[in-house]
Coordinates of C-alpha atoms in Angstrom, one line a residue:
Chain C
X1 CA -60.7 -2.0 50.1
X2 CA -60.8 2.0 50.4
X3 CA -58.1 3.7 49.2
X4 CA -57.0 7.0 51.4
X5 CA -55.1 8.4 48.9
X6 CA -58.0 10.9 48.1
X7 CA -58.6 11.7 51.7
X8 CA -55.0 12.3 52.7
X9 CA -53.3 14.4 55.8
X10 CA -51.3 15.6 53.6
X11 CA -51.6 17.3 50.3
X12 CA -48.3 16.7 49.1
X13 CA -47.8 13.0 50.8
X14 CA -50.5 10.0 49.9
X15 CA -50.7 6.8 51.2
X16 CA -53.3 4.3 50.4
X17 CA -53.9 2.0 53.2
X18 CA -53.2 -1.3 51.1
X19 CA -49.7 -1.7 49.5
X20 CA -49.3 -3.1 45.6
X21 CA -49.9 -7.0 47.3
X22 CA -52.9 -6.1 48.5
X23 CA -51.6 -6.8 52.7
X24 CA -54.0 -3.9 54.6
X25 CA -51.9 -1.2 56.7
X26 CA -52.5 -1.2 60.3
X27 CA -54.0 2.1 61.1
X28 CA -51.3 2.6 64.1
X29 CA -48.4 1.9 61.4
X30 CA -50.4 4.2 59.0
X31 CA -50.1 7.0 61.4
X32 CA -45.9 6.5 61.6
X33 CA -46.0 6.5 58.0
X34 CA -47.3 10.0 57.3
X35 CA -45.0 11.3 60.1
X36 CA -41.7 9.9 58.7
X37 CA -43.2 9.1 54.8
X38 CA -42.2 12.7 53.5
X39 CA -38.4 12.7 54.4
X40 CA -37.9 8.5 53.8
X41 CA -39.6 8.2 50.5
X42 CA -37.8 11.8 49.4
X43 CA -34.5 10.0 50.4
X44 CA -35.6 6.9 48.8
X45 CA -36.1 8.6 45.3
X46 CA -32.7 10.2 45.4
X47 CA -31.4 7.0 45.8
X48 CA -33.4 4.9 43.3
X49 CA -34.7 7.5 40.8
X50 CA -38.0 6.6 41.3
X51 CA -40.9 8.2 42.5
X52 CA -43.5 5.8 41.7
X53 CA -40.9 2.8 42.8
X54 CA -40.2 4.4 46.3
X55 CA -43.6 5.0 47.0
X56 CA -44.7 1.2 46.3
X57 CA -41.5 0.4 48.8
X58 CA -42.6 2.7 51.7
X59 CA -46.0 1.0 51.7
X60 CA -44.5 -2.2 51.3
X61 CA -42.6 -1.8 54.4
X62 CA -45.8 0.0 56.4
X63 CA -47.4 -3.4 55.3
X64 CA -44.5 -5.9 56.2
X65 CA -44.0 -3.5 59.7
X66 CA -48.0 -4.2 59.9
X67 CA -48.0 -8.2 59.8
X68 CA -44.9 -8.3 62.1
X69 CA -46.8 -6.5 64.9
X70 CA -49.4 -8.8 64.5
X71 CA -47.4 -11.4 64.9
X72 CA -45.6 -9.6 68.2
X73 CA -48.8 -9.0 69.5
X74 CA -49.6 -12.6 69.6
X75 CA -46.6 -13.0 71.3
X76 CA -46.8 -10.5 73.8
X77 CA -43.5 -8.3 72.4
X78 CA -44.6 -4.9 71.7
X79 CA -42.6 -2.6 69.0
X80 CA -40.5 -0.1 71.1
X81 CA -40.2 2.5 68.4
X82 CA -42.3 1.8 65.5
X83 CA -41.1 4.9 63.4
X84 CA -37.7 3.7 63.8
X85 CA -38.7 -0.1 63.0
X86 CA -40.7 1.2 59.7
X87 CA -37.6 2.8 58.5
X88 CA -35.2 0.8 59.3
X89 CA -37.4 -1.5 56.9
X90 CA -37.7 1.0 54.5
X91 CA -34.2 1.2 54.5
X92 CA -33.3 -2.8 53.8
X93 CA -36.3 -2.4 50.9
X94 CA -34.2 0.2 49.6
X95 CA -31.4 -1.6 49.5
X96 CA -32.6 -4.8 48.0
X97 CA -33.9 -2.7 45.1
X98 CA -30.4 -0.9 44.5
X99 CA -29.0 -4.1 44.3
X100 CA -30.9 -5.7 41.9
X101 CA -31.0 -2.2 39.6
X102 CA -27.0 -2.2 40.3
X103 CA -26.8 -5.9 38.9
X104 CA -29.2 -5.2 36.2
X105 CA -27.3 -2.2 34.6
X106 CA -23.9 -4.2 35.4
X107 CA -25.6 -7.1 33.0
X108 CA -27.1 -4.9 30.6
X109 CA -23.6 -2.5 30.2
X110 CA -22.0 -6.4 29.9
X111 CA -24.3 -7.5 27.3
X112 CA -24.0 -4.7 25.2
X113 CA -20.2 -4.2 25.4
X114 CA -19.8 -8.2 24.1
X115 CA -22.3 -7.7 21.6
X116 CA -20.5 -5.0 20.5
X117 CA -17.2 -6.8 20.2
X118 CA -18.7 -10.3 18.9
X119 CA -20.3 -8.0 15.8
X120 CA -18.8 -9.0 12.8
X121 CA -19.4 -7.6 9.5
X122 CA -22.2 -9.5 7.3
X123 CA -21.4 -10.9 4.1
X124 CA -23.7 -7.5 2.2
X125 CA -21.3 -5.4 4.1
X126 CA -18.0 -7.0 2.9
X127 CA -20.1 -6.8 -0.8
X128 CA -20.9 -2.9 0.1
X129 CA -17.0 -2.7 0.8
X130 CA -15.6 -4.1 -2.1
X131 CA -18.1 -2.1 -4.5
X132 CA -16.9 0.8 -2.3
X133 CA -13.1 0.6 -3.0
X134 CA -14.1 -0.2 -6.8
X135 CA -15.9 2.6 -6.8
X136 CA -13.7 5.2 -5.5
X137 CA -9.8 3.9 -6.3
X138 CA -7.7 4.1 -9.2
X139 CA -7.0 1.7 -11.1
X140 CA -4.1 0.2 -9.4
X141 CA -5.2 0.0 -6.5
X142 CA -8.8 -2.0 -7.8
X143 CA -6.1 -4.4 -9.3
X144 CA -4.4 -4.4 -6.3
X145 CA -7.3 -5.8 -4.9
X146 CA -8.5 -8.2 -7.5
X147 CA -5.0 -9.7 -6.8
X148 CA -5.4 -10.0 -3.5
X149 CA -8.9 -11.6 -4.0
X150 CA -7.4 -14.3 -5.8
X151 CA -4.6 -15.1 -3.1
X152 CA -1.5 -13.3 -5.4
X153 CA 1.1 -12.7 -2.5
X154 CA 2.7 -9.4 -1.9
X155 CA 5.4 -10.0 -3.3
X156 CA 3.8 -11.4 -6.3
X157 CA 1.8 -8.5 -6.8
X158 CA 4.4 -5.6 -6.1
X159 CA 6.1 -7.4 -8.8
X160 CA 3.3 -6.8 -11.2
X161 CA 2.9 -3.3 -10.8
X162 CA 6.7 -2.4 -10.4
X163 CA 6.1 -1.2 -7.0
X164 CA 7.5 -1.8 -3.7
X165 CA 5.8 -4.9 -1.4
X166 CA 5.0 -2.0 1.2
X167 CA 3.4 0.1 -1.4
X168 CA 1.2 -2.6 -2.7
X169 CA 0.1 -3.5 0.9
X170 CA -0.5 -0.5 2.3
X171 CA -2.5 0.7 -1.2
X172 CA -4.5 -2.1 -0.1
X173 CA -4.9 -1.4 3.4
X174 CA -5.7 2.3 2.7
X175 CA -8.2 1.2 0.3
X176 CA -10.3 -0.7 2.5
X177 CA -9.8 1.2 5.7
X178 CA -11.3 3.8 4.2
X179 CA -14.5 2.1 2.8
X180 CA -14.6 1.0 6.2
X181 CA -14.8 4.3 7.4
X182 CA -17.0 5.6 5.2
X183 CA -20.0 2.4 5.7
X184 CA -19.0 2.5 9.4
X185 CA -18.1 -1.5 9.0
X186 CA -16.2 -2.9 11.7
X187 CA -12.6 -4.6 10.9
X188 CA -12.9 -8.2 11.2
X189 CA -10.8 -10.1 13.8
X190 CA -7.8 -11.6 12.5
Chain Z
X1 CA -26.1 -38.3 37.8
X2 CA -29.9 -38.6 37.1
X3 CA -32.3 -35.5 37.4
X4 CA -28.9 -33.0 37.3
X5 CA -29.0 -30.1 35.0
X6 CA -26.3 -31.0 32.2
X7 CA -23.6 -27.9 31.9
X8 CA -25.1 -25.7 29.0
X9 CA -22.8 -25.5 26.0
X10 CA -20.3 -22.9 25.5
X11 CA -22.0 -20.0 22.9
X12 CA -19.0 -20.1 20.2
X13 CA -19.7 -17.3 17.2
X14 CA -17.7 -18.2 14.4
X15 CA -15.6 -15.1 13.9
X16 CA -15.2 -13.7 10.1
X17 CA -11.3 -13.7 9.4
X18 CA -9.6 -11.7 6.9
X19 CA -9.1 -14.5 5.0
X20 CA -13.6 -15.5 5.1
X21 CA -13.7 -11.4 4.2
X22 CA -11.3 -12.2 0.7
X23 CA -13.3 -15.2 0.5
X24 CA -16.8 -13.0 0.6
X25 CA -15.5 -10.4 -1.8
X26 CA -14.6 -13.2 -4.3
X27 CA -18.0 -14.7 -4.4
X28 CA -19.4 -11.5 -4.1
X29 CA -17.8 -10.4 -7.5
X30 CA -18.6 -14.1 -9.6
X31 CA -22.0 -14.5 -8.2
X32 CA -23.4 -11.0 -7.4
X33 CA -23.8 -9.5 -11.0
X34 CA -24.8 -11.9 -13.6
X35 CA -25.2 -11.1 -16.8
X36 CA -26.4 -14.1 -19.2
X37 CA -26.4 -12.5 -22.6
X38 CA -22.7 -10.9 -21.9
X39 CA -24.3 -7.3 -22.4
X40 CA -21.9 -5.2 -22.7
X41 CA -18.7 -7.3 -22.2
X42 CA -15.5 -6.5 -23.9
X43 CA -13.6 -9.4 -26.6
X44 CA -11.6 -11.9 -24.0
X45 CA -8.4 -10.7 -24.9
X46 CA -8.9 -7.3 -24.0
X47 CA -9.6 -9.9 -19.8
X48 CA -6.6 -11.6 -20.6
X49 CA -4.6 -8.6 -20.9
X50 CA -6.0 -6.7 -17.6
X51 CA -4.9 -10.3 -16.0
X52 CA -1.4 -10.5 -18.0
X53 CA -0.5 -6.9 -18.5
X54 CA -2.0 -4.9 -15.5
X55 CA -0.3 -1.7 -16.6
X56 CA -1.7 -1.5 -20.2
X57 CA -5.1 -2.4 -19.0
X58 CA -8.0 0.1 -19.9
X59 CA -10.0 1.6 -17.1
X60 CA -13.8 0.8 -19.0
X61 CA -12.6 -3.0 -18.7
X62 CA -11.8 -3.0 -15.4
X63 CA -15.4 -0.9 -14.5
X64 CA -17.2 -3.3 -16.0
X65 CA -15.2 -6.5 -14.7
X66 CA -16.4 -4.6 -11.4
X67 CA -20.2 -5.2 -12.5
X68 CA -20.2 -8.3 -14.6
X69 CA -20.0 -11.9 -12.5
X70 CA -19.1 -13.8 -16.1
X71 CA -16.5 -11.4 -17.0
X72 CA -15.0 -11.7 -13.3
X73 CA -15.1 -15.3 -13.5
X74 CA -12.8 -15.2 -16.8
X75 CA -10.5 -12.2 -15.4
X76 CA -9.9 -14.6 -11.6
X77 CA -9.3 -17.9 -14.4
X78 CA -6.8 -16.1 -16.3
X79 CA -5.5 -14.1 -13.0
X80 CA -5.0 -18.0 -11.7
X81 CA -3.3 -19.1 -14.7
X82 CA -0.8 -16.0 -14.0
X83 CA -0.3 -17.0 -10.6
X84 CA 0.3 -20.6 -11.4
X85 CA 3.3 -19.6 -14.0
X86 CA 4.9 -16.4 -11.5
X87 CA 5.1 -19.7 -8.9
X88 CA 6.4 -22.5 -11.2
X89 CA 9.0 -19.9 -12.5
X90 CA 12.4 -21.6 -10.9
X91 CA 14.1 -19.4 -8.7
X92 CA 17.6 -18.2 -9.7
X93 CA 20.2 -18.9 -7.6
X94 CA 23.3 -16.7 -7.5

């Protein structure tokens, strides 16, 4: 099938006389396209943000608007106003493809978001954060810890230390919120 | 009913509690760093105390508890045996 998109009208608006399916454009149709194409497909892409996309749509729709006058031909009902017919077509083509990029990004945004929320830190980065806190604190507060590893209550540990049960928790607390900080780990759910 | 689709099961992530993270930290310490000849590690006593006495404990003991699994392993037994007698101590009553 030849291709008019080197022998345009038009040097800023090409159409090729087949659309992306490979249904042919009825010459008549064709005609209406290059009237109204410059102004649709320029709306289109503002609404889509997609050049390429808009374009395959408008000749979609000269192609769909071709087929149904073939069809009302056979039936004896001619097309009052075929401009208005191809982009009223255009138009629902438009539409069909907002939708389905609206539900897309809803999906995507979704997706990501629980993802995001479901992450829980792996066991290399609760070994990263305990090497972290040894690394940094004083001694105390690693002893703190080691306490707390082996399931010493508050209490038990505040005790050890000569501290207040506060102090020993929030030593802890400040310890590893910090190391969390730093390796960008995310506090697990309790 | 034959030839219907069976409802698809729920996705359930297990989610890491504060309690798996102690839990992760404590293997991480006995398992991560082993050390089979004991280079480096201090007498036992010098464990025991950093278990018993926190306060007197020396800070080169308690780096290298940090890097040796078998030396961790004896400092969380003895830190056990500590936390057995603090519990089985009977509570005064006034």
């Amino acid at each position: 099938m030849k291709s008019t998109r080197g022998s345009s009208r038009s040097a800023m608006f090409l159409l090729n006389s087949v659309d992306r399916l490979g249904r042919t454009i009825n010459p008549r149709v064709l005609a209406v396209a290059y009237e109204i194409g410059p102004r649709a497909v320029a709306y289109g892409e503002r609404l889509l943000g997609d050049a390429a996309l808009t374009m395959n749509l408008f000749e979609e729709s000269a192609a769909a608007v071709s087929e149904a006058l073939r069809r009302k031909a056979k039936d004896a009902r001619p097309v009052r106003d075929l401009s208005a017919y191809l982009y009223r077509t255009f138009l629902r083509k438009i539409s069909l493809a907002r939708g389905k990029q609206t539900r897309l990004e809803t999906s995507l945004r979704n997706n990501a978001r629980t993802q995001f929320l479901a992450r829980q830190p792996s066991e290399a980065e609760v070994s990263l954060l305990f090497d972290e806190v040894m690394a940094t604190y004083d001694k105390v507060t690693q002893q703190i810890v080691y306490r707390r590893l082996e399931g010493l209550s508050w209490k038990e540990i505040a005790a050890e230390f000569g501290i207040a049960t506060h102090a020993a928790e929030s030593r802890y607390s400040r310890a590893l919120a910090n190391a969390r900080r730093l390796l960008h780990i995310r506090r697990p759910r309790t | 009913m034959p030839g219907a689709r069976s409802k698809p099961a729920k996705r359930t992530k297990k989610l890491l509690s504060e309690e798996n993270v102690l839990a992760l930290g404590r293997k991480h310490f006995s398992e991560d760093f082993p050390n089979p000849e004991r280079r480096g590690c201090p007498p036992i006593d010098q464990i025991r105390l950093l278990a018993d006495n926190p306060r007197k404990a020396k800070e080169s003991i308690l780096n290298h508890v940090a890097s040796c699994s078998p030396c961790y392993r004896d400092y969380s037994r003895f830190l056990q045996a500590r936390k057995g007698k603090l519990r089985s101590k009977p509570v005064r009553h006034k």
